[in-house]
């Protein structure tokens, strides 16, 4: 299974083999580590490619910095990214800085969590939710 993710430092898209994620993959451009045990930021520029290329289910947190419930949700997403590394891809998208993608998916309230499987939306829910609820949402992706 592979994913294509933006380097957190230089934004270059890198293809990462999830079976080798314990070897700490490094960015082909800047050589810094690409850590998948935490949510990765996507933008209007990278969203489509990252979602489309992922061979594992993806959950995207549509959030904004000023949003209180988003701050409640953040540690839950950190936990899922950490515990389910290599199994699901956890992404976050700042809706203020990336209005095109937020508009395209008709995100009206934040946080909104959308689960994608092979580039297709399979589940979504708005509002902060506990860990078990997020796992249940992810379970709607069948792979
Ligand atoms: Zn890089």
mmCIF file of N, CA and C and ligand atoms in Angstrom:
data_model
loop_
_atom_site.group_PDB
_atom_site.id
_atom_site.type_symbol
_atom_site.label_atom_id
_atom_site.label_comp_id
_atom_site.label_asym_id
_atom_site.label_seq_id
_atom_site.Cartn_x
_atom_site.Cartn_y
_atom_site.Cartn_z
ATOM 1 N N UNK A 1 0.837 -1.197 0.000
ATOM 2 C CA UNK A 1 0.000 0.000 0.000
ATOM 3 C C UNK A 1 0.876 1.252 0.000
ATOM 4 N N UNK A 2 0.512 2.219 -0.820
ATOM 5 C CA UNK A 2 1.271 3.465 -0.826
ATOM 6 C C UNK A 2 0.336 4.662 -0.654
ATOM 7 N N UNK A 3 0.923 5.749 -0.205
ATOM 8 C CA UNK A 3 0.220 7.028 -0.172
ATOM 9 C C UNK A 3 1.139 8.066 -0.807
ATOM 10 N N UNK A 4 0.546 9.138 -1.296
ATOM 11 C CA UNK A 4 1.323 10.265 -1.797
ATOM 12 C C UNK A 4 1.001 11.447 -0.906
ATOM 13 N N UNK A 5 2.016 11.963 -0.229
ATOM 14 C CA UNK A 5 1.776 13.012 0.769
ATOM 15 C C UNK A 5 2.748 14.176 0.592
ATOM 16 N N UNK A 6 2.275 15.377 0.973
ATOM 17 C CA UNK A 6 3.164 16.539 0.880
ATOM 18 C C UNK A 6 4.171 16.544 2.028
ATOM 19 N N UNK A 7 5.411 16.865 1.726
ATOM 20 C CA UNK A 7 6.430 17.048 2.753
ATOM 21 C C UNK A 7 6.009 18.220 3.641
ATOM 22 N N UNK A 8 6.037 18.029 4.989
ATOM 23 C CA UNK A 8 5.614 19.121 5.880
ATOM 24 C C UNK A 8 6.546 20.331 5.813
ATOM 25 N N UNK A 9 7.747 20.147 5.281
ATOM 26 C CA UNK A 9 8.721 21.234 5.259
ATOM 27 C C UNK A 9 8.739 21.981 3.923
ATOM 28 N N UNK A 10 8.716 21.241 2.797
ATOM 29 C CA UNK A 10 8.883 21.915 1.500
ATOM 30 C C UNK A 10 7.687 21.697 0.577
ATOM 31 N N UNK A 11 6.659 20.954 1.048
ATOM 32 C CA UNK A 11 5.417 20.732 0.301
ATOM 33 C C UNK A 11 5.548 19.850 -0.937
ATOM 34 N N UNK A 12 6.745 19.355 -1.226
ATOM 35 C CA UNK A 12 6.904 18.440 -2.356
ATOM 36 C C UNK A 12 6.105 17.165 -2.101
ATOM 37 N N UNK A 13 5.400 16.686 -3.125
ATOM 38 C CA UNK A 13 4.649 15.445 -2.963
ATOM 39 C C UNK A 13 5.591 14.255 -3.058
ATOM 40 N N UNK A 14 5.461 13.352 -2.102
ATOM 41 C CA UNK A 14 6.300 12.163 -2.044
ATOM 42 C C UNK A 14 5.431 10.917 -1.981
ATOM 43 N N UNK A 15 5.818 9.889 -2.733
ATOM 44 C CA UNK A 15 5.131 8.613 -2.646
ATOM 45 C C UNK A 15 5.788 7.807 -1.537
ATOM 46 N N UNK A 16 4.980 7.316 -0.604
ATOM 47 C CA UNK A 16 5.524 6.609 0.552
ATOM 48 C C UNK A 16 4.925 5.209 0.614
ATOM 49 N N UNK A 17 5.807 4.210 0.765
ATOM 50 C CA UNK A 17 5.380 2.823 0.928
ATOM 51 C C UNK A 17 5.049 2.596 2.402
ATOM 52 N N UNK A 18 3.781 2.289 2.679
ATOM 53 C CA UNK A 18 3.347 2.187 4.070
ATOM 54 C C UNK A 18 3.951 0.991 4.805
ATOM 55 N N UNK A 19 4.415 -0.006 4.054
ATOM 56 C CA UNK A 19 5.050 -1.152 4.704
ATOM 57 C C UNK A 19 6.415 -0.771 5.274
ATOM 58 N N UNK A 20 6.968 0.331 4.806
ATOM 59 C CA UNK A 20 8.312 0.714 5.233
ATOM 60 C C UNK A 20 8.297 1.978 6.079
ATOM 61 N N UNK A 21 7.124 2.289 6.628
ATOM 62 C CA UNK A 21 6.964 3.549 7.344
ATOM 63 C C UNK A 21 7.788 3.563 8.633
ATOM 64 N N UNK A 22 8.132 2.374 9.156
ATOM 65 C CA UNK A 22 8.966 2.307 10.358
ATOM 66 C C UNK A 22 10.415 2.718 10.088
ATOM 67 N N UNK A 23 10.819 2.701 8.820
ATOM 68 C CA UNK A 23 12.183 3.112 8.458
ATOM 69 C C UNK A 23 12.313 4.635 8.321
ATOM 70 N N UNK A 24 11.279 5.371 8.717
ATOM 71 C CA UNK A 24 11.242 6.820 8.575
ATOM 72 C C UNK A 24 11.539 7.288 7.151
ATOM 73 N N UNK A 25 10.514 7.306 6.307
ATOM 74 C CA UNK A 25 10.712 7.798 4.942
ATOM 75 C C UNK A 25 11.172 9.259 4.937
ATOM 76 N N UNK A 26 11.972 9.606 3.935
ATOM 77 C CA UNK A 26 12.461 10.977 3.841
ATOM 78 C C UNK A 26 12.031 11.618 2.534
ATOM 79 N N UNK A 27 11.904 12.918 2.572
ATOM 80 C CA UNK A 27 11.487 13.670 1.400
ATOM 81 C C UNK A 27 12.549 13.595 0.315
ATOM 82 N N UNK A 28 12.135 13.294 -0.910
ATOM 83 C CA UNK A 28 13.051 13.205 -2.035
ATOM 84 C C UNK A 28 13.674 14.545 -2.386
ATOM 85 N N UNK A 29 13.035 15.617 -1.983
ATOM 86 C CA UNK A 29 13.501 16.960 -2.315
ATOM 87 C C UNK A 29 14.441 17.522 -1.234
ATOM 88 N N UNK A 30 13.976 17.526 0.020
ATOM 89 C CA UNK A 30 14.748 18.202 1.087
ATOM 90 C C UNK A 30 15.345 17.225 2.101
ATOM 91 N N UNK A 31 15.068 15.920 1.933
ATOM 92 C CA UNK A 31 15.638 14.869 2.786
ATOM 93 C C UNK A 31 15.165 14.889 4.235
ATOM 94 N N UNK A 32 14.222 15.746 4.563
ATOM 95 C CA UNK A 32 13.723 15.732 5.934
ATOM 96 C C UNK A 32 12.720 14.595 6.097
ATOM 97 N N UNK A 33 12.526 14.118 7.351
ATOM 98 C CA UNK A 33 11.628 12.973 7.551
ATOM 99 C C UNK A 33 10.165 13.309 7.277
ATOM 100 N N UNK A 34 9.462 12.343 6.712
ATOM 101 C CA UNK A 34 8.023 12.470 6.514
ATOM 102 C C UNK A 34 7.361 11.560 7.534
ATOM 103 N N UNK A 35 6.758 12.168 8.539
ATOM 104 C CA UNK A 35 6.192 11.402 9.643
ATOM 105 C C UNK A 35 4.686 11.253 9.459
ATOM 106 N N UNK A 36 4.258 10.005 9.405
ATOM 107 C CA UNK A 36 2.832 9.733 9.169
ATOM 108 C C UNK A 36 2.093 9.405 10.466
ATOM 109 N N UNK A 37 2.759 9.591 11.601
ATOM 110 C CA UNK A 37 2.104 9.295 12.877
ATOM 111 C C UNK A 37 1.401 10.524 13.442
ATOM 112 N N UNK A 38 1.196 11.523 12.583
ATOM 113 C CA UNK A 38 0.481 12.742 12.970
ATOM 114 C C UNK A 38 -0.243 13.265 11.737
ATOM 115 N N UNK A 39 -1.287 14.091 11.930
ATOM 116 C CA UNK A 39 -2.001 14.606 10.762
ATOM 117 C C UNK A 39 -1.081 15.436 9.862
ATOM 118 N N UNK A 40 -1.291 15.306 8.549
ATOM 119 C CA UNK A 40 -0.513 16.078 7.586
ATOM 120 C C UNK A 40 -1.409 17.149 6.961
ATOM 121 N N UNK A 41 -0.858 18.324 6.775
ATOM 122 C CA UNK A 41 -1.629 19.422 6.193
ATOM 123 C C UNK A 41 -1.686 19.299 4.674
ATOM 124 N N UNK A 42 -2.892 19.440 4.128
ATOM 125 C CA UNK A 42 -3.046 19.517 2.677
ATOM 126 C C UNK A 42 -3.634 20.883 2.327
ATOM 127 N N UNK A 43 -3.461 21.265 1.069
ATOM 128 C CA UNK A 43 -3.900 22.586 0.603
ATOM 129 C C UNK A 43 -4.707 22.421 -0.680
ATOM 130 N N UNK A 44 -5.241 23.538 -1.163
ATOM 131 C CA UNK A 44 -5.932 23.524 -2.460
ATOM 132 C C UNK A 44 -5.022 22.941 -3.550
ATOM 133 N N UNK A 45 -3.723 23.195 -3.422
ATOM 134 C CA UNK A 45 -2.774 22.750 -4.449
ATOM 135 C C UNK A 45 -2.510 21.251 -4.404
ATOM 136 N N UNK A 46 -2.583 20.646 -3.214
ATOM 137 C CA UNK A 46 -2.181 19.238 -3.092
ATOM 138 C C UNK A 46 -3.345 18.281 -2.837
ATOM 139 N N UNK A 47 -4.479 18.807 -2.415
ATOM 140 C CA UNK A 47 -5.591 17.977 -1.955
ATOM 141 C C UNK A 47 -5.960 16.838 -2.919
ATOM 142 N N UNK A 48 -6.257 17.218 -4.162
ATOM 143 C CA UNK A 48 -6.791 16.246 -5.110
ATOM 144 C C UNK A 48 -5.828 15.077 -5.343
ATOM 145 N N UNK A 49 -4.558 15.420 -5.493
ATOM 146 C CA UNK A 49 -3.571 14.392 -5.780
ATOM 147 C C UNK A 49 -3.370 13.454 -4.585
ATOM 148 N N UNK A 50 -3.361 14.030 -3.392
ATOM 149 C CA UNK A 50 -3.156 13.219 -2.186
ATOM 150 C C UNK A 50 -4.334 12.267 -1.975
ATOM 151 N N UNK A 51 -5.545 12.801 -2.107
ATOM 152 C CA UNK A 51 -6.744 11.978 -1.926
ATOM 153 C C UNK A 51 -6.818 10.882 -2.993
ATOM 154 N N UNK A 52 -6.540 11.271 -4.220
ATOM 155 C CA UNK A 52 -6.681 10.333 -5.344
ATOM 156 C C UNK A 52 -5.660 9.215 -5.312
ATOM 157 N N UNK A 53 -4.478 9.482 -4.774
ATOM 158 C CA UNK A 53 -3.391 8.497 -4.837
ATOM 159 C C UNK A 53 -3.361 7.553 -3.644
ATOM 160 N N UNK A 54 -4.118 7.850 -2.608
ATOM 161 C CA UNK A 54 -4.016 7.046 -1.393
ATOM 162 C C UNK A 54 -4.646 5.670 -1.566
ATOM 163 N N UNK A 55 -3.908 4.644 -1.211
ATOM 164 C CA UNK A 55 -4.428 3.277 -1.288
ATOM 165 C C UNK A 55 -5.060 2.836 0.025
ATOM 166 N N UNK A 56 -5.025 3.690 1.023
ATOM 167 C CA UNK A 56 -5.712 3.413 2.292
ATOM 168 C C UNK A 56 -6.776 4.495 2.504
ATOM 169 N N UNK A 57 -7.773 4.213 3.380
ATOM 170 C CA UNK A 57 -8.787 5.231 3.657
ATOM 171 C C UNK A 57 -8.156 6.507 4.219
ATOM 172 N N UNK A 58 -8.771 7.615 3.868
ATOM 173 C CA UNK A 58 -8.269 8.926 4.270
ATOM 174 C C UNK A 58 -9.355 9.636 5.066
ATOM 175 N N UNK A 59 -8.984 10.283 6.154
ATOM 176 C CA UNK A 59 -9.928 11.175 6.814
ATOM 177 C C UNK A 59 -9.338 12.578 6.772
ATOM 178 N N UNK A 60 -10.170 13.529 6.354
ATOM 179 C CA UNK A 60 -9.729 14.922 6.276
ATOM 180 C C UNK A 60 -10.493 15.744 7.302
ATOM 181 N N UNK A 61 -9.747 16.476 8.106
ATOM 182 C CA UNK A 61 -10.318 17.399 9.075
ATOM 183 C C UNK A 61 -10.343 18.788 8.437
ATOM 184 N N UNK A 62 -11.534 19.237 8.088
ATOM 185 C CA UNK A 62 -11.703 20.606 7.594
ATOM 186 C C UNK A 62 -11.875 21.496 8.822
ATOM 187 N N UNK A 63 -10.910 22.373 9.062
ATOM 188 C CA UNK A 63 -10.879 23.140 10.311
ATOM 189 C C UNK A 63 -10.493 24.588 10.041
ATOM 190 N N UNK A 64 -10.525 25.384 11.118
ATOM 191 C CA UNK A 64 -9.953 26.733 11.082
ATOM 192 C C UNK A 64 -9.326 27.016 12.429
ATOM 193 N N UNK A 65 -8.335 27.871 12.430
ATOM 194 C CA UNK A 65 -7.573 28.155 13.654
ATOM 195 C C UNK A 65 -8.426 28.765 14.765
ATOM 196 N N UNK A 66 -9.441 29.544 14.398
ATOM 197 C CA UNK A 66 -10.233 30.264 15.388
ATOM 198 C C UNK A 66 -11.371 29.424 15.966
ATOM 199 N N UNK A 67 -11.528 28.202 15.516
ATOM 200 C CA UNK A 67 -12.713 27.402 15.840
ATOM 201 C C UNK A 67 -12.484 26.549 17.090
ATOM 202 N N UNK A 68 -13.264 26.807 18.148
ATOM 203 C CA UNK A 68 -13.117 26.100 19.416
ATOM 204 C C UNK A 68 -13.289 24.592 19.314
ATOM 205 N N UNK A 69 -14.401 24.118 18.726
ATOM 206 C CA UNK A 69 -14.604 22.664 18.591
ATOM 207 C C UNK A 69 -13.491 21.983 17.784
ATOM 208 N N UNK A 70 -12.853 22.730 16.864
ATOM 209 C CA UNK A 70 -11.728 22.164 16.100
ATOM 210 C C UNK A 70 -10.562 21.860 17.021
ATOM 211 N N UNK A 71 -10.373 22.713 18.027
ATOM 212 C CA UNK A 71 -9.278 22.502 18.985
ATOM 213 C C UNK A 71 -9.568 21.272 19.845
ATOM 214 N N UNK A 72 -10.852 21.026 20.108
ATOM 215 C CA UNK A 72 -11.250 19.837 20.860
ATOM 216 C C UNK A 72 -10.968 18.584 20.028
ATOM 217 N N UNK A 73 -11.206 18.707 18.733
ATOM 218 C CA UNK A 73 -11.066 17.576 17.800
ATOM 219 C C UNK A 73 -9.600 17.227 17.526
ATOM 220 N N UNK A 74 -8.733 18.230 17.594
ATOM 221 C CA UNK A 74 -7.337 18.033 17.168
ATOM 222 C C UNK A 74 -6.622 16.864 17.873
ATOM 223 N N UNK A 75 -6.699 16.769 19.222
ATOM 224 C CA UNK A 75 -5.996 15.646 19.864
ATOM 225 C C UNK A 75 -6.568 14.274 19.498
ATOM 226 N N UNK A 76 -7.854 14.228 19.170
ATOM 227 C CA UNK A 76 -8.470 12.960 18.746
ATOM 228 C C UNK A 76 -7.860 12.524 17.410
ATOM 229 N N UNK A 77 -7.683 13.484 16.511
ATOM 230 C CA UNK A 77 -7.077 13.178 15.209
ATOM 231 C C UNK A 77 -5.601 12.800 15.372
ATOM 232 N N UNK A 78 -4.919 13.467 16.294
ATOM 233 C CA UNK A 78 -3.522 13.115 16.581
ATOM 234 C C UNK A 78 -3.423 11.656 17.016
ATOM 235 N N UNK A 79 -4.345 11.260 17.906
ATOM 236 C CA UNK A 79 -4.369 9.889 18.425
ATOM 237 C C UNK A 79 -4.603 8.866 17.323
ATOM 238 N N UNK A 80 -5.598 9.146 16.469
ATOM 239 C CA UNK A 80 -5.928 8.215 15.384
ATOM 240 C C UNK A 80 -4.739 8.090 14.434
ATOM 241 N N UNK A 81 -4.118 9.220 14.099
ATOM 242 C CA UNK A 81 -2.954 9.199 13.206
ATOM 243 C C UNK A 81 -1.832 8.367 13.815
ATOM 244 N N UNK A 82 -1.638 8.508 15.100
ATOM 245 C CA UNK A 82 -0.571 7.794 15.791
ATOM 246 C C UNK A 82 -0.867 6.295 15.880
ATOM 247 N N UNK A 83 -2.080 5.966 16.333
ATOM 248 C CA UNK A 83 -2.426 4.562 16.584
ATOM 249 C C UNK A 83 -2.657 3.771 15.299
ATOM 250 N N UNK A 84 -3.109 4.450 14.255
ATOM 251 C CA UNK A 84 -3.481 3.729 13.029
ATOM 252 C C UNK A 84 -2.561 4.083 11.866
ATOM 253 N N UNK A 85 -1.337 4.461 12.198
ATOM 254 C CA UNK A 85 -0.336 4.801 11.195
ATOM 255 C C UNK A 85 -0.155 3.645 10.209
ATOM 256 N N UNK A 86 -0.144 3.948 8.917
ATOM 257 C CA UNK A 86 0.033 2.919 7.905
ATOM 258 C C UNK A 86 -1.263 2.252 7.488
ATOM 259 N N UNK A 87 -2.325 2.548 8.214
ATOM 260 C CA UNK A 87 -3.617 1.885 8.007
ATOM 261 C C UNK A 87 -4.640 2.898 7.476
ATOM 262 N N UNK A 88 -4.567 4.105 8.019
ATOM 263 C CA UNK A 88 -5.376 5.212 7.509
ATOM 264 C C UNK A 88 -4.470 6.432 7.395
ATOM 265 N N UNK A 89 -4.881 7.353 6.536
ATOM 266 C CA UNK A 89 -4.138 8.595 6.359
ATOM 267 C C UNK A 89 -4.976 9.725 6.961
ATOM 268 N N UNK A 90 -4.379 10.476 7.871
ATOM 269 C CA UNK A 90 -5.098 11.567 8.528
ATOM 270 C C UNK A 90 -4.578 12.900 8.003
ATOM 271 N N UNK A 91 -5.483 13.680 7.422
ATOM 272 C CA UNK A 91 -5.104 14.964 6.827
ATOM 273 C C UNK A 91 -5.890 16.088 7.467
ATOM 274 N N UNK A 92 -5.345 17.296 7.400
ATOM 275 C CA UNK A 92 -6.103 18.451 7.843
ATOM 276 C C UNK A 92 -6.011 19.551 6.794
ATOM 277 N N UNK A 93 -7.116 20.248 6.649
ATOM 278 C CA UNK A 93 -7.175 21.319 5.664
ATOM 279 C C UNK A 93 -7.725 22.578 6.336
ATOM 280 N N UNK A 94 -6.931 23.628 6.308
ATOM 281 C CA UNK A 94 -7.333 24.920 6.858
ATOM 282 C C UNK A 94 -8.311 25.578 5.873
ATOM 283 N N UNK A 95 -9.569 25.675 6.305
ATOM 284 C CA UNK A 95 -10.616 26.126 5.366
ATOM 285 C C UNK A 95 -10.484 27.614 5.024
ATOM 286 N N UNK A 96 -9.843 28.394 5.904
ATOM 287 C CA UNK A 96 -9.645 29.819 5.602
ATOM 288 C C UNK A 96 -8.614 30.016 4.498
ATOM 289 N N UNK A 97 -7.571 29.203 4.562
ATOM 290 C CA UNK A 97 -6.484 29.353 3.586
ATOM 291 C C UNK A 97 -6.745 28.566 2.309
ATOM 292 N N UNK A 98 -7.704 27.649 2.353
ATOM 293 C CA UNK A 98 -7.956 26.787 1.193
ATOM 294 C C UNK A 98 -9.442 26.744 0.845
ATOM 295 N N UNK A 99 -9.976 27.916 0.469
ATOM 296 C CA UNK A 99 -11.421 28.010 0.251
ATOM 297 C C UNK A 99 -11.920 27.213 -0.955
ATOM 298 N N UNK A 100 -11.042 26.947 -1.899
ATOM 299 C CA UNK A 100 -11.483 26.230 -3.110
ATOM 300 C C UNK A 100 -11.942 24.819 -2.759
ATOM 301 N N UNK A 101 -11.097 24.103 -2.020
ATOM 302 C CA UNK A 101 -11.430 22.728 -1.649
ATOM 303 C C UNK A 101 -12.621 22.702 -0.689
ATOM 304 N N UNK A 102 -12.609 23.617 0.289
ATOM 305 C CA UNK A 102 -13.727 23.670 1.239
ATOM 306 C C UNK A 102 -15.043 23.926 0.505
ATOM 307 N N UNK A 103 -15.000 24.783 -0.510
ATOM 308 C CA UNK A 103 -16.197 25.087 -1.302
ATOM 309 C C UNK A 103 -16.622 23.922 -2.166
ATOM 310 N N UNK A 104 -15.651 23.272 -2.741
ATOM 311 C CA UNK A 104 -15.908 22.129 -3.619
ATOM 312 C C UNK A 104 -16.642 21.019 -2.865
ATOM 313 N N UNK A 105 -16.295 20.844 -1.591
ATOM 314 C CA UNK A 105 -16.946 19.810 -0.788
ATOM 315 C C UNK A 105 -18.074 20.368 0.067
ATOM 316 N N UNK A 106 -18.421 21.628 -0.212
ATOM 317 C CA UNK A 106 -19.582 22.217 0.418
ATOM 318 C C UNK A 106 -19.515 22.164 1.947
ATOM 319 N N UNK A 107 -18.340 22.463 2.465
ATOM 320 C CA UNK A 107 -18.154 22.443 3.919
ATOM 321 C C UNK A 107 -18.715 23.739 4.493
ATOM 322 N N UNK A 108 -19.777 23.613 5.292
ATOM 323 C CA UNK A 108 -20.464 24.796 5.809
ATOM 324 C C UNK A 108 -20.218 25.026 7.285
ATOM 325 N N UNK A 109 -19.895 23.973 8.009
ATOM 326 C CA UNK A 109 -19.569 24.166 9.412
ATOM 327 C C UNK A 109 -18.295 23.396 9.706
ATOM 328 N N UNK A 110 -17.575 23.860 10.700
ATOM 329 C CA UNK A 110 -16.316 23.196 11.043
ATOM 330 C C UNK A 110 -16.300 22.877 12.531
ATOM 331 N N UNK A 111 -15.621 21.821 12.953
ATOM 332 C CA UNK A 111 -14.920 20.917 12.042
ATOM 333 C C UNK A 111 -15.891 20.025 11.255
ATOM 334 N N UNK A 112 -15.520 19.723 10.007
ATOM 335 C CA UNK A 112 -16.202 18.674 9.251
ATOM 336 C C UNK A 112 -15.159 17.607 8.938
ATOM 337 N N UNK A 113 -15.510 16.364 9.246
ATOM 338 C CA UNK A 113 -14.625 15.240 8.963
ATOM 339 C C UNK A 113 -15.185 14.488 7.768
ATOM 340 N N UNK A 114 -14.379 14.331 6.737
ATOM 341 C CA UNK A 114 -14.821 13.573 5.558
ATOM 342 C C UNK A 114 -13.874 12.399 5.344
ATOM 343 N N UNK A 115 -14.468 11.214 5.174
ATOM 344 C CA UNK A 115 -13.690 10.008 4.917
ATOM 345 C C UNK A 115 -13.740 9.705 3.425
ATOM 346 N N UNK A 116 -12.566 9.453 2.854
ATOM 347 C CA UNK A 116 -12.455 9.129 1.431
ATOM 348 C C UNK A 116 -11.875 7.735 1.267
ATOM 349 N N UNK A 117 -12.353 7.057 0.255
ATOM 350 C CA UNK A 117 -11.767 5.777 -0.103
ATOM 351 C C UNK A 117 -11.544 5.784 -1.611
ATOM 352 N N UNK A 118 -10.302 5.579 -2.006
ATOM 353 C CA UNK A 118 -9.911 5.631 -3.414
ATOM 354 C C UNK A 118 -10.450 6.897 -4.108
ATOM 355 N N UNK A 119 -10.301 8.007 -3.434
ATOM 356 C CA UNK A 119 -10.665 9.291 -4.010
ATOM 357 C C UNK A 119 -12.130 9.653 -3.917
ATOM 358 N N UNK A 120 -12.956 8.742 -3.388
ATOM 359 C CA UNK A 120 -14.388 8.975 -3.322
ATOM 360 C C UNK A 120 -14.827 9.215 -1.888
ATOM 361 N N UNK A 121 -15.706 10.200 -1.702
ATOM 362 C CA UNK A 121 -16.230 10.437 -0.357
ATOM 363 C C UNK A 121 -17.142 9.290 0.052
ATOM 364 N N UNK A 122 -16.901 8.707 1.227
ATOM 365 C CA UNK A 122 -17.761 7.610 1.699
ATOM 366 C C UNK A 122 -18.495 7.952 2.988
ATOM 367 N N UNK A 123 -18.029 8.958 3.705
ATOM 368 C CA UNK A 123 -18.711 9.336 4.947
ATOM 369 C C UNK A 123 -18.307 10.748 5.331
ATOM 370 N N UNK A 124 -19.210 11.434 5.997
ATOM 371 C CA UNK A 124 -18.855 12.749 6.547
ATOM 372 C C UNK A 124 -19.705 13.069 7.754
ATOM 373 N N UNK A 125 -19.149 13.863 8.636
ATOM 374 C CA UNK A 125 -19.896 14.326 9.786
ATOM 375 C C UNK A 125 -19.277 15.626 10.286
ATOM 376 N N UNK A 126 -20.134 16.508 10.789
ATOM 377 C CA UNK A 126 -19.647 17.782 11.305
ATOM 378 C C UNK A 126 -19.716 17.800 12.822
ATOM 379 N N UNK A 127 -18.843 18.602 13.409
ATOM 380 C CA UNK A 127 -18.827 18.762 14.862
ATOM 381 C C UNK A 127 -17.772 17.879 15.502
ATOM 382 N N UNK A 128 -17.304 18.305 16.675
ATOM 383 C CA UNK A 128 -16.312 17.507 17.393
ATOM 384 C C UNK A 128 -16.947 16.195 17.826
ATOM 385 N N UNK A 129 -16.157 15.128 17.817
ATOM 386 C CA UNK A 129 -16.665 13.805 18.188
ATOM 387 C C UNK A 129 -15.585 13.040 18.946
ATOM 388 N N UNK A 130 -16.013 12.106 19.804
ATOM 389 C CA UNK A 130 -15.012 11.312 20.526
ATOM 390 C C UNK A 130 -14.344 10.289 19.616
ATOM 391 N N UNK A 131 -13.256 9.725 20.110
ATOM 392 C CA UNK A 131 -12.439 8.791 19.342
ATOM 393 C C UNK A 131 -13.249 7.633 18.742
ATOM 394 N N UNK A 132 -14.096 7.023 19.554
ATOM 395 C CA UNK A 132 -14.863 5.866 19.089
ATOM 396 C C UNK A 132 -15.745 6.211 17.906
ATOM 397 N N UNK A 133 -16.266 7.415 17.945
ATOM 398 C CA UNK A 133 -17.142 7.885 16.881
ATOM 399 C C UNK A 133 -16.353 8.074 15.575
ATOM 400 N N UNK A 134 -15.159 8.611 15.695
ATOM 401 C CA UNK A 134 -14.321 8.803 14.513
ATOM 402 C C UNK A 134 -13.896 7.458 13.929
ATOM 403 N N UNK A 135 -13.561 6.497 14.786
ATOM 404 C CA UNK A 135 -13.215 5.157 14.314
ATOM 405 C C UNK A 135 -14.404 4.524 13.561
ATOM 406 N N UNK A 136 -15.598 4.764 14.080
ATOM 407 C CA UNK A 136 -16.805 4.222 13.440
ATOM 408 C C UNK A 136 -17.007 4.857 12.063
ATOM 409 N N UNK A 137 -16.726 6.149 11.981
ATOM 410 C CA UNK A 137 -16.854 6.848 10.706
ATOM 411 C C UNK A 137 -15.858 6.263 9.682
ATOM 412 N N UNK A 138 -14.647 6.009 10.153
ATOM 413 C CA UNK A 138 -13.616 5.429 9.290
ATOM 414 C C UNK A 138 -13.949 4.009 8.872
ATOM 415 N N UNK A 139 -14.696 3.310 9.722
ATOM 416 C CA UNK A 139 -15.059 1.926 9.425
ATOM 417 C C UNK A 139 -16.013 1.848 8.232
ATOM 418 N N UNK A 140 -16.597 2.989 7.866
ATOM 419 C CA UNK A 140 -17.483 2.983 6.699
ATOM 420 C C UNK A 140 -16.706 2.857 5.388
ATOM 421 N N UNK A 141 -15.410 3.105 5.446
ATOM 422 C CA UNK A 141 -14.560 2.788 4.295
ATOM 423 C C UNK A 141 -14.251 1.305 4.388
ATOM 424 N N UNK A 142 -14.359 0.605 3.281
ATOM 425 C CA UNK A 142 -14.328 -0.860 3.364
ATOM 426 C C UNK A 142 -12.932 -1.464 3.228
ATOM 427 N N UNK A 143 -11.976 -0.699 2.742
ATOM 428 C CA UNK A 143 -10.659 -1.308 2.512
ATOM 429 C C UNK A 143 -9.878 -1.451 3.812
HETATM 430 ZN ZN1 LIG B 1 10.691 18.170 1.676
#
